[in-house]
Amino acid sequence: VQHAFVAQQPPVTMISKRSVSAATWPRRTKQGRSWPHIAPALVGLLLITGWLLASPSSAAQEQERSLAEVAEYLRDGDYRLVRPSPSDSTAERQNSEACGEDLERAYKVLTTEKDSKLLIHAANVVALCTTNNPKNRAKLTTSKGVPEALVAMVKSGDPASIAAAGECIWISSFNSPENFQALTNAGAVDALTSVLTSDQPCTDKCHHAKMWSAAALQNLAAT
C-alpha cells in the first residue's frame, strides 16, 4: 500500500526561494500572515488613495474633452473665422442635445470653473448653439452669472480666452435687448474697450482677441 501511495504522487520539483520572484513569494509578517493575504487590501488602499488624489484633475480633463467634442460636433468641419450664419449641418445640430443638456452644462462650467481651457470650450459651445438661433440665444440670461463670466474671460488677459468670450458676446448680443442689458450691466463695454486700447505688444492670438472684441462692441452698439 505504501508503494502504491508513493506511485500516485505527482513528481516534485525542488524550487529554491531565490528562484521565486519577490512579488509571489509568501513572505511572513510579524503577525504570521503572508503577503498574498495582505496584498489585495494594500492594492485597494493605494487605488482608492490614487483616485482621491487624481480625481479632481481627471474629472476636469474629462469635462474639457467632452465639451471640446460637443463643439466639434456642432462645428462639423466649419472652421470659418467668422460665422454670421451656421452651416446647414450646424443649424440642424442646434436642435440636438448638444444645445440642450450640453449647452446647460457649458453655462454651468462658465459660472463655476476657473480652468481657461474648460472656459474656452464652454464659450465655443455657447457661440455655436447661439449663431442665428434666437431660441438658444435667449437662454444666455436664464443661467445666473453667465454674462459676468464672459466679461471675466475678457478681463483675464489671455488672448485665447478673450477671443472666445468676444465671439460669444458678439453673437449673443445680436438682436437681443435682454442679452445686451445683461452684458452691459456686467461691464462688457469697458472690458472690451480695454482690449482694443491696450498698449501691450500684440503676440500669439492677440489679433483674434482684438478682432472679436471690436466685433462684440459693434453688435452691442447696434443693439
Short mmCIF file of C-alpha atoms in Angstrom, two decimals:
data_model
loop_
_atom_site.label_atom_id
_atom_site.label_comp_id
_atom_site.label_asym_id
_atom_site.label_seq_id
_atom_site.Cartn_x
_atom_site.Cartn_y
_atom_site.Cartn_z
CA VAL A 1 0.00 0.00 0.00
CA GLN A 2 2.82 2.38 0.84
CA HIS A 3 4.45 1.81 -2.53
CA ALA A 4 1.09 2.37 -4.29
CA PHE A 5 0.57 5.67 -2.45
CA VAL A 6 4.01 6.91 -3.38
CA ALA A 7 3.49 5.92 -7.01
CA GLN A 8 0.38 8.05 -7.24
CA GLN A 9 2.10 11.26 -6.13
CA PRO A 10 2.98 13.84 -8.84
CA PRO A 11 6.65 14.46 -9.41
CA VAL A 12 8.07 17.04 -7.04
CA THR A 13 10.17 19.85 -8.41
CA MET A 14 12.52 21.45 -5.95
CA ILE A 15 12.27 25.22 -6.01
CA SER A 16 14.58 27.44 -4.10
CA LYS A 17 13.35 30.62 -2.53
CA ARG A 18 15.66 32.61 -4.78
CA SER A 19 14.04 31.20 -7.92
CA VAL A 20 10.69 32.74 -6.98
CA SER A 21 10.13 36.40 -7.61
CA ALA A 22 9.76 38.74 -4.66
CA ALA A 23 6.23 39.58 -5.79
CA THR A 24 4.99 35.97 -5.50
CA TRP A 25 6.96 34.65 -2.58
CA PRO A 26 4.73 34.35 0.51
CA ARG A 27 6.75 36.39 2.98
CA ARG A 28 5.68 36.35 6.58
CA THR A 29 4.85 39.37 8.66
CA LYS A 30 5.43 39.65 12.39
CA GLN A 31 1.82 38.61 12.92
CA GLY A 32 2.40 35.50 10.84
CA ARG A 33 0.17 36.48 7.89
CA SER A 34 1.65 36.14 4.42
CA TRP A 35 1.86 38.98 1.90
CA PRO A 36 -0.58 37.31 -0.53
CA HIS A 37 -3.29 37.73 2.12
CA ILE A 38 -2.42 41.38 2.77
CA ALA A 39 -1.54 42.49 -0.76
CA PRO A 40 -5.13 42.83 -2.07
CA ALA A 41 -6.03 45.17 0.79
CA LEU A 42 -2.91 47.27 0.21
CA VAL A 43 -3.55 47.45 -3.52
CA GLY A 44 -7.12 48.51 -2.87
CA LEU A 45 -5.98 51.20 -0.45
CA LEU A 46 -3.44 52.51 -2.96
CA LEU A 47 -6.03 52.60 -5.73
CA ILE A 48 -8.50 54.49 -3.57
CA THR A 49 -5.81 56.96 -2.47
CA GLY A 50 -4.70 57.49 -6.05
CA TRP A 51 -8.28 58.03 -7.17
CA LEU A 52 -8.91 60.59 -4.44
CA LEU A 53 -5.75 62.48 -5.36
CA ALA A 54 -6.23 62.33 -9.11
CA SER A 55 -10.00 62.56 -9.50
CA PRO A 56 -10.36 66.39 -9.50
CA SER A 57 -7.89 66.87 -12.35
CA SER A 58 -9.12 63.75 -14.13
CA ALA A 59 -12.70 64.97 -13.91
CA ALA A 60 -11.67 68.37 -15.26
CA GLN A 61 -9.78 66.75 -18.13
CA GLU A 62 -12.76 64.54 -18.93
CA GLN A 63 -15.09 67.51 -18.88
CA GLU A 64 -12.72 69.51 -21.08
CA ARG A 65 -12.52 66.65 -23.58
CA SER A 66 -16.30 66.26 -23.53
CA LEU A 67 -17.03 69.95 -24.19
CA ALA A 68 -14.40 70.02 -26.92
CA GLU A 69 -16.17 67.07 -28.56
CA VAL A 70 -19.52 68.87 -28.33
CA ALA A 71 -18.03 71.94 -30.01
CA GLU A 72 -16.50 69.81 -32.76
CA TYR A 73 -19.83 68.04 -33.26
CA LEU A 74 -21.63 71.36 -33.66
CA ARG A 75 -18.92 72.84 -35.88
CA ASP A 76 -18.86 69.77 -38.14
CA GLY A 77 -15.78 70.96 -40.01
CA ASP A 78 -16.90 74.59 -40.35
CA TYR A 79 -13.69 76.44 -39.50
CA ARG A 80 -14.59 79.84 -40.92
CA LEU A 81 -13.05 82.58 -38.83
CA VAL A 82 -16.38 84.42 -38.77
CA ARG A 83 -19.71 82.59 -38.93
CA PRO A 84 -22.54 85.15 -39.28
CA SER A 85 -24.79 82.19 -40.02
CA PRO A 86 -24.30 78.49 -39.27
CA SER A 87 -23.69 75.82 -41.86
CA ASP A 88 -26.66 73.61 -42.71
CA SER A 89 -25.17 70.85 -40.60
CA THR A 90 -24.62 73.12 -37.58
CA ALA A 91 -28.13 74.54 -37.89
CA GLU A 92 -29.56 71.01 -37.81
CA ARG A 93 -27.43 70.01 -34.84
CA GLN A 94 -28.52 73.08 -32.88
CA ASN A 95 -31.76 71.16 -32.29
CA SER A 96 -29.94 68.22 -30.68
CA GLU A 97 -28.93 67.65 -27.06
CA ALA A 98 -25.68 69.44 -27.89
CA CYS A 99 -27.68 72.64 -27.49
CA GLY A 100 -29.88 71.18 -24.77
CA GLU A 101 -28.23 69.46 -21.83
CA ASP A 102 -24.73 70.15 -23.16
CA LEU A 103 -25.46 73.86 -23.52
CA GLU A 104 -26.71 73.96 -19.94
CA ARG A 105 -23.51 72.20 -18.89
CA ALA A 106 -21.48 74.80 -20.76
CA TYR A 107 -23.27 77.56 -18.84
CA LYS A 108 -22.51 75.78 -15.58
CA VAL A 109 -18.84 75.47 -16.50
CA LEU A 110 -18.65 79.18 -17.28
CA THR A 111 -20.03 80.09 -13.87
CA THR A 112 -18.23 77.52 -11.70
CA GLU A 113 -14.88 76.62 -13.27
CA LYS A 114 -11.58 78.51 -13.43
CA ASP A 115 -9.58 76.44 -15.91
CA SER A 116 -9.08 78.56 -19.05
CA LYS A 117 -9.28 75.62 -21.48
CA LEU A 118 -12.58 74.49 -19.99
CA LEU A 119 -13.96 78.02 -20.20
CA ILE A 120 -12.89 78.40 -23.83
CA HIS A 121 -14.60 75.16 -24.86
CA ALA A 122 -17.74 76.20 -22.96
CA ALA A 123 -17.80 79.59 -24.67
CA ASN A 124 -17.35 77.89 -28.05
CA VAL A 125 -20.36 75.66 -27.38
CA VAL A 126 -22.47 78.69 -26.43
CA ALA A 127 -21.43 80.59 -29.57
CA LEU A 128 -22.10 77.62 -31.87
CA CYS A 129 -25.52 77.00 -30.33
CA THR A 130 -26.43 80.68 -30.45
CA THR A 131 -25.47 81.57 -34.02
CA ASN A 132 -28.62 82.59 -35.91
CA ASN A 133 -30.75 80.79 -33.32
CA PRO A 134 -32.93 83.18 -31.28
CA LYS A 135 -34.30 80.36 -29.13
CA ASN A 136 -30.85 79.32 -27.92
CA ARG A 137 -29.70 82.93 -27.74
CA ALA A 138 -32.44 83.66 -25.22
CA LYS A 139 -31.03 81.02 -22.87
CA LEU A 140 -28.00 83.17 -22.03
CA THR A 141 -29.76 85.15 -19.34
CA THR A 142 -31.59 82.15 -17.86
CA SER A 143 -28.38 80.93 -16.22
CA LYS A 144 -27.29 83.32 -13.50
CA GLY A 145 -23.77 84.64 -13.79
CA VAL A 146 -23.06 83.77 -17.44
CA PRO A 147 -22.69 87.40 -18.68
CA GLU A 148 -20.37 88.13 -15.76
CA ALA A 149 -18.35 85.00 -16.53
CA LEU A 150 -17.87 86.05 -20.17
CA VAL A 151 -16.75 89.51 -19.09
CA ALA A 152 -14.31 87.93 -16.64
CA MET A 153 -12.81 85.96 -19.54
CA VAL A 154 -12.35 89.22 -21.46
CA LYS A 155 -10.59 90.70 -18.44
CA SER A 156 -8.36 87.65 -17.96
CA GLY A 157 -5.62 88.92 -20.26
CA ASP A 158 -5.37 85.55 -22.01
CA PRO A 159 -5.75 86.15 -25.78
CA ALA A 160 -7.46 82.82 -26.46
CA SER A 161 -9.96 83.39 -23.64
CA ILE A 162 -10.64 86.95 -24.81
CA ALA A 163 -11.24 85.77 -28.39
CA ALA A 164 -13.63 83.01 -27.31
CA ALA A 165 -15.58 85.30 -24.97
CA GLY A 166 -15.58 88.11 -27.54
CA GLU A 167 -17.11 85.86 -30.19
CA CYS A 168 -19.67 84.65 -27.67
CA ILE A 169 -20.64 88.21 -26.71
CA TRP A 170 -20.74 89.21 -30.39
CA ILE A 171 -23.27 86.55 -31.36
CA SER A 172 -25.21 86.55 -28.08
CA SER A 173 -25.85 90.29 -28.12
CA PHE A 174 -27.13 90.33 -31.71
CA ASN A 175 -30.74 91.49 -31.85
CA SER A 176 -31.29 90.65 -28.18
CA PRO A 177 -32.16 93.55 -25.86
CA GLU A 178 -32.17 91.16 -22.88
CA ASN A 179 -28.65 89.89 -23.54
CA PHE A 180 -27.48 93.42 -24.35
CA GLN A 181 -28.73 94.66 -20.99
CA ALA A 182 -27.22 91.76 -19.07
CA LEU A 183 -23.83 92.04 -20.79
CA THR A 184 -23.57 95.81 -20.45
CA ASN A 185 -24.59 95.59 -16.79
CA ALA A 186 -21.77 93.06 -16.33
CA GLY A 187 -19.25 95.59 -17.68
CA ALA A 188 -18.76 94.18 -21.18
CA VAL A 189 -18.28 97.56 -22.87
CA ASP A 190 -15.42 98.70 -20.61
CA ALA A 191 -13.75 95.29 -20.69
CA LEU A 192 -13.86 95.02 -24.50
CA THR A 193 -12.71 98.63 -24.92
CA SER A 194 -9.71 97.95 -22.69
CA VAL A 195 -8.62 95.15 -25.02
CA LEU A 196 -8.70 97.48 -28.02
CA THR A 197 -6.95 100.36 -26.30
CA SER A 198 -4.25 98.29 -24.63
CA ASP A 199 -0.69 99.32 -25.48
CA GLN A 200 0.66 95.84 -24.83
CA PRO A 201 2.54 94.26 -27.79
CA CYS A 202 0.24 92.05 -29.85
CA THR A 203 1.55 88.48 -29.90
CA ASP A 204 0.18 84.96 -30.24
CA LYS A 205 -3.62 85.16 -30.65
CA CYS A 206 -3.82 88.80 -29.69
CA HIS A 207 -5.10 89.78 -33.16
CA HIS A 208 -8.06 87.41 -32.78
CA ALA A 209 -8.75 88.86 -29.34
CA LYS A 210 -8.83 92.41 -30.71
CA MET A 211 -10.93 91.42 -33.73
CA TRP A 212 -13.60 89.69 -31.63
CA SER A 213 -13.59 92.50 -29.07
CA ALA A 214 -14.28 95.01 -31.85
CA ALA A 215 -16.99 92.78 -33.34
CA ALA A 216 -18.64 92.37 -29.93
CA LEU A 217 -18.65 96.13 -29.36
CA GLN A 218 -20.17 96.62 -32.82
CA ASN A 219 -23.10 94.30 -32.08
CA LEU A 220 -23.60 95.80 -28.64
CA ALA A 221 -23.74 99.24 -30.23
CA ALA A 222 -26.11 98.05 -32.97
CA THR A 223 -28.47 96.50 -30.45
#
